[in-house]
Amino acid sequence: MTQSDTNADKTDSSTLADELKRQAAALGFELAGIAPAAAPDSLAHLEIWLDRGFSGRMEYIPRRREAYAHPGSVLESVRSVVMLAAHYNSGTDEGATDDSAGDLPGDTAAAAPRIARYARSSADYHDVLKTRLKQLANWLHEQRPGCRTRGVVDTAPLLERDFARRAGLGWFGKNTMLINKRRGSWFFLAALLTDVELPADAPHETAHCGTCTRCLDACPTDAFPEPHVLDARRCISYLTIELRGEPIPEDLRPGVGQWLFGCDVCQDVCPWNRKAPQTTDPQWTPVLAQAPETIAETLQLDESDFRKRYRKHPIWRIGRDGLIRNACIVAGNLGDKRFVPDLTRLLEDDSPLVRGAAAWALGRLGGEPARQSLAARSENEDDPSAAHEIATALSRLSSGDRSSGPASPVSSKTGNAPCRS
Ligand code: SF4
Ligand code: SF4
């Protein structure tokens, strides 16, 4: 191959990369960049994070530990990783009664539960982004017949944020999110891996958090042991979404505050999000008809209601029992005794997970009707975990203690959104 052939190839691939980014923008990816298919820079960080146990019950992460070492485990012949970001900022947290979390006082039976912004539209972002990636891949196949591609949204062992930084999209904030100077951090990341050699963009080498620690200070459950490190086991996003089929640890329940699904606090407080543009993409428009209107309404959902309402919604992932578990925790935190009848009914629920959470909430709300409901249920509860919750709630009520129990490490200080390494 002559020098002029090489130069022509470079021009071709550079033109192709530019056009690919234009196609990505037309498909709703506001940011696009290209990273080389190399070992991720933050692999060592992942190893340490896993060794410290911070991934909690997300067993799929350590199980695929080795696969994270190179994008070749996602697409064997990969040469380029096209990183894409779709901005989903739908506006302020209109559902909250209070910006703080933790113990929430007052007349809150009608309060709308808090749902992470990324989950307020009717669509599951995985489905939307996969469709767009497919369209982008189809376009690339037309330009380079026979090429290989693979689209990734969360599902493959790929450190997306790492490649996004390498592709120049932003830096890692102390809250572990990828932050872009113009667009903040309210975006989904997706990747298109290909064996087409594309010119890599310059990595984002600078960081712009400075002396700020707002996200670290604001986290309701003290989930950051240090800047840039998230202990997912303490994160409300993990607790309300990823922790399936088991109770939320008791000492963390007060910190969950009013969050029913996910948490946005460490993004809400970030100065880089103050001027983040709002999305105009109809796919990310909040759909109020689908969002739970009140905690009281959520506590009344049965399996059939849940199926009708959430089948195509991100909340579907956690199932009806997970949603009701979370709603019980929020009800207990809201401190409104008008929840007692619904919680009493839930003490008879088929799910021991729900019965246990309802018991905890009744113990938090207190009062004679709550105590009587718990005492009556304690007579015939046969699930050990639910029985333990009932006994603990009763013992608190008799001692006059309605706190979370053991000395809580939860702060009294006042959420890209899924749990992340
Ligand atoms: Fe803390 Fe919420 Fe951020 Fe999780 S999402 S680290 S709980 S502020
Ligand atoms: Fe960085 Fe401050 Fe934003 Fe945290 S809140 S990510 S420290 S700029």
PDB file of C-alpha atoms and ligand atoms in Angstrom, residues 171-177 179 208-216 266-267 269-273, ligand 2:
ATOM      1  CA  TRP A 171     -15.241  13.370  32.828  1.00  0.00           C
ATOM      2  CA  PHE A 172     -16.043  11.297  35.908  1.00  0.00           C
ATOM      3  CA  GLY A 173     -17.636  13.437  38.592  1.00  0.00           C
ATOM      4  CA  LYS A 174     -17.068  12.720  42.255  1.00  0.00           C
ATOM      5  CA  ASN A 175     -20.585  11.244  42.157  1.00  0.00           C
ATOM      6  CA  THR A 176     -19.224   8.664  39.645  1.00  0.00           C
ATOM      7  CA  MET A 177     -21.420   9.977  36.840  1.00  0.00           C
ATOM      8  CA  ILE A 179     -20.408  14.797  33.244  1.00  0.00           C
ATOM      9  CA  HIS A 208     -14.033  19.943  36.593  1.00  0.00           C
ATOM     10  CA  CYS A 209     -15.369  19.158  40.054  1.00  0.00           C
ATOM     11  CA  GLY A 210     -12.746  21.314  41.748  1.00  0.00           C
ATOM     12  CA  THR A 211     -13.318  21.618  45.503  1.00  0.00           C
ATOM     13  CA  CYS A 212     -17.048  20.930  45.202  1.00  0.00           C
ATOM     14  CA  THR A 213     -18.402  18.101  47.366  1.00  0.00           C
ATOM     15  CA  ARG A 214     -22.127  18.771  47.026  1.00  0.00           C
ATOM     16  CA  CYS A 215     -23.006  15.299  45.773  1.00  0.00           C
ATOM     17  CA  LEU A 216     -20.996  13.581  48.511  1.00  0.00           C
ATOM     18  CA  CYS A 266     -26.419  13.410  43.680  1.00  0.00           C
ATOM     19  CA  GLN A 267     -27.273  14.661  40.192  1.00  0.00           C
ATOM     20  CA  VAL A 269     -27.331  19.010  43.460  1.00  0.00           C
ATOM     21  CA  CYS A 270     -24.545  19.021  40.867  1.00  0.00           C
ATOM     22  CA  PRO A 271     -23.783  22.542  39.631  1.00  0.00           C
ATOM     23  CA  TRP A 272     -23.077  21.159  36.162  1.00  0.00           C
ATOM     24  CA  ASN A 273     -26.727  20.168  35.927  1.00  0.00           C
TER      25      ASN A 273
HETATM   26 FE1  SF4 B   2     -18.439  17.156  40.987  1.00  0.00          FE
HETATM   27 FE2  SF4 B   2     -19.733  18.832  42.631  1.00  0.00          FE
HETATM   28 FE3  SF4 B   2     -21.029  17.680  40.613  1.00  0.00          FE
HETATM   29 FE4  SF4 B   2     -20.251  16.232  42.719  1.00  0.00          FE
HETATM   30  S1  SF4 B   2     -21.765  17.887  42.731  1.00  0.00           S
HETATM   31  S2  SF4 B   2     -20.053  15.648  40.589  1.00  0.00           S
HETATM   32  S3  SF4 B   2     -18.305  17.209  43.213  1.00  0.00           S
HETATM   33  S4  SF4 B   2     -19.316  19.144  40.454  1.00  0.00           S
END
